[in-house]
Coordinates of C-alpha atoms and ligand atoms in Angstrom, one line a residue:
X309 CA 103.2 131.6 75.0
X310 CA 101.9 134.0 77.5
X311 CA 103.6 137.6 76.8
X312 CA 106.2 138.5 79.7
X313 CA 107.0 142.3 81.4
X314 CA 110.0 141.5 82.5
X315 CA 112.6 138.8 83.3
X316 CA 115.1 140.3 85.9
X317 CA 114.2 138.2 90.0
X318 CA 113.5 140.6 92.9
X319 CA 115.4 139.0 95.6
X320 CA 115.4 139.1 99.2
X321 CA 117.6 137.5 101.5
X322 CA 116.7 136.9 105.0
X323 CA 117.9 137.7 107.4
X324 CA 118.5 134.9 109.0
X325 CA 118.2 131.2 108.3
X326 CA 115.6 129.2 110.1
X327 CA 118.3 126.5 109.6
X328 CA 119.6 125.9 112.5
X329 CA 115.7 125.0 114.2
X330 CA 115.3 121.9 112.5
X331 CA 116.2 118.3 113.4
X332 CA 116.8 116.7 110.0
X333 CA 117.6 113.4 111.2
X334 CA 113.3 113.3 111.9
X335 CA 111.5 115.6 109.4
X336 CA 107.8 115.0 109.0
X337 CA 106.9 115.4 105.0
X338 CA 105.8 118.6 104.1
X339 CA 106.1 120.5 107.5
X340 CA 109.1 122.4 107.6
X341 CA 110.3 125.3 104.1
X342 CA 113.2 126.9 103.3
X343 CA 114.3 130.7 103.5
X344 CA 112.8 131.3 100.7
X345 CA 109.7 131.7 98.7
X346 CA 109.4 132.3 94.7
X347 CA 106.4 134.0 93.4
X348 CA 105.0 136.3 90.1
X349 CA 101.3 137.2 89.7
X350 CA 99.6 136.9 86.5
X351 CA 98.9 140.9 86.2
X352 CA 96.7 142.3 83.0
X353 CA 97.1 139.8 80.9
X354 CA 101.6 139.1 81.8
X355 CA 103.2 137.6 84.3
X356 CA 105.0 140.6 86.1
X357 CA 108.2 140.6 87.8
X358 CA 109.0 137.0 89.3
X359 CA 110.1 137.5 93.1
X360 CA 112.4 136.1 96.0
X361 CA 111.0 137.2 99.8
X362 CA 111.6 135.0 102.5
X363 CA 109.4 132.1 103.3
X364 CA 106.2 133.4 105.1
X365 CA 102.1 133.7 104.8
X366 CA 100.9 136.3 102.5
X367 CA 97.8 138.5 101.9
X368 CA 94.8 137.1 99.3
X369 CA 91.5 138.6 99.6
X370 CA 89.1 136.3 100.8
X371 CA 87.2 136.3 97.3
X372 CA 90.0 134.8 95.7
X373 CA 88.3 132.1 93.5
X374 CA 90.5 129.8 94.4
X375 CA 88.8 129.3 97.6
X376 CA 85.5 129.4 95.6
X377 CA 86.7 127.2 92.6
X378 CA 89.6 125.7 93.7
X379 CA 90.8 127.1 90.3
X380 CA 94.7 125.4 91.6
X381 CA 97.5 123.8 89.9
X382 CA 100.6 122.5 91.4
X383 CA 104.0 120.0 90.7
X384 CA 106.5 117.9 93.2
X385 CA 109.9 117.5 92.0
X386 CA 112.2 116.6 93.9
X387 CA 116.2 118.1 94.2
X388 CA 119.0 115.8 95.6
X389 CA 122.4 116.6 97.0
X390 CA 126.0 115.0 96.5
X391 CA 129.3 113.9 97.5
X392 CA 130.5 117.0 96.4
X393 CA 128.3 119.6 97.2
X394 CA 126.1 119.3 92.9
X395 CA 122.4 119.7 93.5
X396 CA 119.7 118.3 90.9
X397 CA 117.0 117.4 89.5
X398 CA 115.9 114.8 88.1
X399 CA 113.9 115.1 84.3
X400 CA 113.0 119.6 85.4
X401 CA 111.1 119.3 82.0
X402 CA 109.2 116.9 81.7
X403 CA 107.5 119.3 85.6
X404 CA 107.9 122.3 83.6
X405 CA 106.0 120.8 80.2
X406 CA 103.1 119.1 83.3
X407 CA 102.2 121.9 85.1
X408 CA 101.3 124.0 82.3
X409 CA 99.5 121.2 80.2
X410 CA 97.5 120.6 84.2
X411 CA 97.4 125.2 83.5
X412 CA 95.8 124.7 80.2
X413 CA 92.4 122.5 81.1
X414 CA 91.8 124.6 84.5
X415 CA 92.4 127.9 82.3
X416 CA 94.6 128.9 83.6
X417 CA 97.3 131.2 81.5
X418 CA 101.1 129.4 80.8
X419 CA 103.4 130.5 83.3
X420 CA 107.0 131.2 80.7
X421 CA 109.3 128.4 80.6
X422 CA 112.3 130.5 81.3
X423 CA 111.0 132.0 84.6
X424 CA 110.5 128.7 85.4
X425 CA 113.3 127.5 85.7
X426 CA 115.2 131.2 86.2
X427 CA 113.4 130.9 89.8
X428 CA 113.7 127.4 90.6
X429 CA 117.1 127.8 90.0
X430 CA 117.9 130.7 92.2
X431 CA 115.7 129.8 94.8
X432 CA 117.8 125.8 95.2
X433 CA 120.9 127.9 95.1
X434 CA 119.3 130.5 98.3
X435 CA 119.1 127.5 99.9
X436 CA 121.4 125.2 99.2
X437 CA 122.4 124.6 102.6
X438 CA 118.8 122.3 103.2
X439 CA 119.2 119.7 100.4
X440 CA 121.2 117.3 102.1
X441 CA 122.7 114.6 100.3
X442 CA 122.3 111.2 101.2
X443 CA 120.3 109.1 99.6
X444 CA 116.9 109.3 100.8
X445 CA 117.9 113.0 102.0
X446 CA 116.1 114.8 99.3
X447 CA 114.4 118.9 98.8
X448 CA 110.8 118.2 97.6
X449 CA 109.7 121.7 95.8
X450 CA 106.0 122.5 94.9
X451 CA 106.0 125.0 92.0
X452 CA 101.7 125.9 92.5
X453 CA 99.2 128.5 90.6
X454 CA 96.2 129.6 92.5
X455 CA 93.5 132.2 91.1
X456 CA 93.2 135.7 92.9
X457 CA 90.8 137.7 91.7
X458 CA 89.2 139.5 93.5
X459 CA 85.5 138.3 92.7
X460 CA 83.2 135.0 93.9
X461 CA 82.2 135.2 90.3
X462 CA 82.4 131.6 88.8
X463 CA 84.1 132.2 86.2
X464 CA 87.9 131.9 85.5
X465 CA 90.3 133.9 87.3
X466 CA 92.2 136.9 85.4
X467 CA 95.1 137.3 88.2
X468 CA 97.3 134.7 89.9
X469 CA 99.9 133.7 91.3
X470 CA 102.6 131.4 90.1
X471 CA 104.8 129.9 93.6
X472 CA 107.2 127.4 94.1
X473 CA 107.8 126.7 98.0
X474 CA 110.9 123.7 98.8
X475 CA 111.0 121.2 102.3
X476 CA 113.4 119.3 103.2
X477 CA 112.0 115.4 102.8
X478 CA 113.2 111.8 104.0
X479 CA 111.6 108.9 102.6
X480 CA 107.9 109.6 102.1
X481 CA 106.7 106.0 102.8
X482 CA 108.1 103.4 105.6
X483 CA 107.5 100.5 105.1
X484 CA 105.0 98.4 102.9
X485 CA 102.2 99.7 101.7
X486 CA 98.7 98.2 101.8
X487 CA 96.0 99.3 99.2
X488 CA 92.1 97.8 98.7
X489 CA 90.4 98.5 95.1
X490 CA 88.1 100.9 94.2
X491 CA 84.6 99.8 93.7
X492 CA 82.0 102.4 94.9
X493 CA 84.4 106.1 94.7
X494 CA 86.0 107.2 91.6
X495 CA 88.9 109.5 91.0
X496 CA 88.5 110.9 87.6
X497 CA 85.7 110.3 85.0
X498 CA 86.7 110.4 80.4
X499 CA 86.6 114.4 79.5
X500 CA 87.3 115.1 82.9
X501 CA 90.8 116.7 85.3
X502 CA 92.4 113.4 86.2
X503 CA 95.0 113.5 84.4
X504 CA 96.3 117.0 85.6
X505 CA 97.6 118.3 89.1
X506 CA 94.1 120.1 89.9
X507 CA 94.1 120.3 93.4
X508 CA 90.4 119.7 93.4
X509 CA 91.7 116.2 91.9
X510 CA 93.2 115.7 95.9
X511 CA 91.0 117.2 97.5
X512 CA 88.4 114.7 96.6
X513 CA 90.6 111.7 97.4
X514 CA 90.9 111.8 101.2
X515 CA 87.3 111.4 102.6
X516 CA 87.1 107.5 100.8
X517 CA 91.4 107.3 101.5
X518 CA 90.3 107.5 104.7
X519 CA 87.7 105.3 104.9
X520 CA 90.0 102.8 103.6
X521 CA 92.3 103.8 106.2
X522 CA 89.6 103.0 109.1
X523 CA 89.8 99.1 107.2
X524 CA 93.5 99.4 107.4
X525 CA 94.7 100.3 104.8
X526 CA 96.8 103.2 103.9
X527 CA 95.7 103.7 99.5
X528 CA 93.5 103.3 97.3
X529 CA 94.0 101.9 94.1
X530 CA 92.2 103.6 91.8
X531 CA 89.9 101.5 88.9
X532 CA 87.1 103.5 85.2
X533 CA 84.7 104.9 86.9
X534 CA 82.1 102.9 84.2
X535 CA 83.0 99.7 85.3
X536 CA 85.7 99.6 88.0
X537 CA 87.6 96.9 86.9
X538 CA 90.6 98.1 85.2
X539 CA 92.7 98.9 88.0
X540 CA 94.3 103.0 86.9
X541 CA 96.4 104.3 89.6
X542 CA 97.0 104.9 93.3
X543 CA 96.7 108.6 95.0
X544 CA 99.8 110.1 94.5
X545 CA 101.1 107.8 92.6
X546 CA 100.8 105.5 90.0
X547 CA 101.0 101.5 89.8
X548 CA 103.2 98.5 88.8
X549 CA 102.0 94.1 88.8
X550 CA 104.5 91.5 88.0
X551 CA 103.0 88.8 87.0
X552 CA 105.8 86.8 86.3
X553 CA 107.9 87.5 85.1
X554 CA 106.1 90.3 83.2
X555 CA 105.5 94.2 84.5
X556 CA 102.4 96.2 83.8
X557 CA 100.6 99.3 84.5
X558 CA 97.5 101.0 82.7
X559 CA 98.0 103.6 80.1
X560 CA 97.5 107.0 80.5
X561 CA 94.6 109.1 80.1
X562 CA 93.2 111.8 80.8
X563 CA 91.8 110.1 83.8
X564 CA 95.3 109.1 85.3
X565 CA 98.4 111.2 85.6
X566 CA 101.3 110.8 83.5
X567 CA 103.7 110.4 86.6
X568 CA 107.1 110.9 85.0
X569 CA 108.9 107.9 87.3
X570 CA 106.7 106.5 85.7
X571 CA 107.6 106.8 82.8
X572 CA 111.5 106.7 83.3
X573 CA 110.7 103.2 85.1
X574 CA 109.4 102.0 81.8
X575 CA 112.6 102.6 80.0
X576 CA 115.1 101.6 82.3
X577 CA 113.5 98.2 82.8
X578 CA 113.8 98.4 78.5
X579 CA 117.5 99.3 78.7
X580 CA 117.5 96.5 82.2
X581 CA 115.6 93.6 80.0
X582 CA 112.7 94.4 81.4
X583 CA 109.2 92.8 79.7
X584 CA 107.2 95.3 80.9
X585 CA 103.6 96.0 78.9
X586 CA 101.8 98.8 79.1
X587 CA 98.3 97.4 78.2
X588 CA 94.9 98.2 80.5
X589 CA 95.1 95.4 83.4
X590 CA 91.9 93.8 84.7
X591 CA 90.8 93.3 88.7
X592 CA 90.2 89.5 87.4
X593 CA 93.0 89.0 85.9
X594 CA 95.2 90.8 89.8
X595 CA 93.2 88.1 91.6
X596 CA 93.7 85.2 89.0
X597 CA 97.4 85.7 88.4
X598 CA 97.2 85.9 92.5
X599 CA 95.2 82.1 92.0
X600 CA 98.2 80.2 89.9
X601 CA 100.5 82.2 92.1
X602 CA 102.2 84.3 89.2
X603 CA 101.6 87.6 90.9
X604 CA 104.2 88.6 92.3
X605 CA 104.5 91.7 93.0
X606 CA 103.2 95.3 93.0
X607 CA 104.8 98.2 93.7
X608 CA 103.6 102.4 94.0
X609 CA 105.9 104.6 91.7
X610 CA 105.9 108.8 92.4
X611 CA 108.8 111.3 92.8
X612 CA 107.4 111.0 97.0
X613 CA 109.0 107.7 97.1
X614 CA 110.1 107.1 94.1
X615 CA 109.1 102.9 94.3
X616 CA 106.6 101.8 97.3
X617 CA 106.7 97.9 97.5
X618 CA 102.9 96.4 98.7
X619 CA 102.4 94.5 100.5
X620 CA 98.7 93.9 100.3
X621 CA 95.4 94.5 98.5
X622 CA 91.7 94.1 99.2
X623 CA 88.9 93.3 97.3
X624 CA 85.4 92.6 97.3
X625 CA 85.8 91.6 101.8
X626 CA 89.2 89.1 101.0
X627 CA 92.3 90.7 101.6
X628 CA 95.6 89.2 98.9
X629 CA 98.7 89.3 100.5
X630 CA 102.0 89.2 98.7
X631 CA 104.7 87.8 99.1
X632 CA 107.8 89.8 100.7
X633 CA 109.6 91.5 98.6
X634 CA 113.9 91.0 98.6
X635 CA 117.4 93.0 96.5
X636 CA 115.9 90.2 94.0
X637 CA 112.8 92.0 93.2
X638 CA 111.7 93.9 90.1
X639 CA 110.0 96.7 93.0
X640 CA 114.1 96.8 94.8
X641 CA 115.9 96.6 91.3
X642 CA 114.6 99.5 90.3
X643 CA 114.0 101.8 93.2
X644 CA 118.2 102.0 92.9
X645 CA 118.6 102.2 89.9
X646 CA 116.4 105.3 89.6
X647 CA 117.8 106.5 93.9
X648 CA 122.1 106.2 91.8
X649 CA 120.6 107.9 88.7
X650 CA 118.3 110.8 91.0
X651 CA 122.0 111.2 94.1
X652 CA 124.3 111.3 90.4
X653 CA 125.9 108.2 91.6
X654 CA 125.1 106.4 87.9
X655 CA 125.6 107.2 84.2
X656 CA 122.3 108.7 83.2
X657 CA 122.4 108.0 79.9
X658 CA 119.0 109.5 79.1
X659 CA 119.9 113.0 80.2
X660 CA 117.4 112.6 83.0
X661 CA 119.6 115.1 85.5
X662 CA 119.9 118.7 85.6
X663 CA 123.0 120.2 87.8
X664 CA 122.3 123.5 89.4
X665 CA 124.8 125.8 88.7
Ligands
PLP696 C1 98.0 110.9 91.3 C2 99.4 111.0 90.5 N1 99.7 109.6 90.5 C3 100.4 109.7 89.9 C4 102.0 110.0 90.7 C5 103.1 110.3 90.1 O1 103.7 111.5 89.6 P1 105.8 111.3 89.6 O2 105.8 110.5 89.3 O3 105.5 112.0 88.3 O4 105.7 112.4 90.6 C6 101.2 111.8 91.3 C7 102.8 112.2 91.8 O5 102.8 112.5 92.3 C8 100.2 111.4 91.3 O6 99.9 113.2 92.0

């Protein structure tokens, strides 16, 4: 672990809160930010004193390497409030481990665990009014690291900034989602950075996703780069397929993000006697299951929406419409179970909740 120079957070509080200007019933995802932000600079081989300041623009040199080489990683997590005002995170250790796994792949120094948790919990306590109780309400938390060296040489930076910003959120995807199965473009390749939450992974998806949207699809389901025959994951979600009464999801690899929602759902399936196979699945198997009537559901799984039911997929210019979901669909059952755990409404036998006290 990287050497740490000091522990105490230097806090400057916002003089006035922006909260009264926010319409919490009509939030657009990721547009509104809370009153404070956390940051910590890496200089001369050490993480410096962590700071919390009022949220706002900051000054970075135009030559900073993040702008030129995309040396940046991030995380996405949520805080929830129960009806008694308790604030909870969901499996934050996993986000902490993953940001450092991503950082390592991008040659970024690891961030210390105690800074991450102290920064996160201090920030959440300062901005806790921004977390609204009730199902579907949450505070989306975005930790990220950027390379800040003022130098345009194509080499890893010597200096970095780790930050956490927070944005109040309602349920992310509204309604069902239609997806296009990728045949031309790829999200990631063997030996690449697909498993990391590297900023560039997302930039590279925008153009193919725009093309899909022009055809009336909201998302792309990525296939393996070599053959485009195996189903991998969606833009910001892992994917599950229900054939008969069995769920199937692709194994993680260096091409696929090891989603926290995905791994939690696999566990919930085990807890609730729902068969879930983790194995490679081919597009042909999906089309075959559709044709013989055994394909019952497809859904995406990720922090933003928990579960997003998919209503149709397109492959080679044929659109396959899926049956409508109902309260007995696996997506409905599993989503409710996850939300109940996240919102402190159900037993948490795997200790996934982390109370912010
Ligand atoms: C590419 C990708 N796959 C899957 C996921 C789902 O991961 P998680 O459940 O940890 O949010 C995300 C979102 O974070 C993602 O960006």
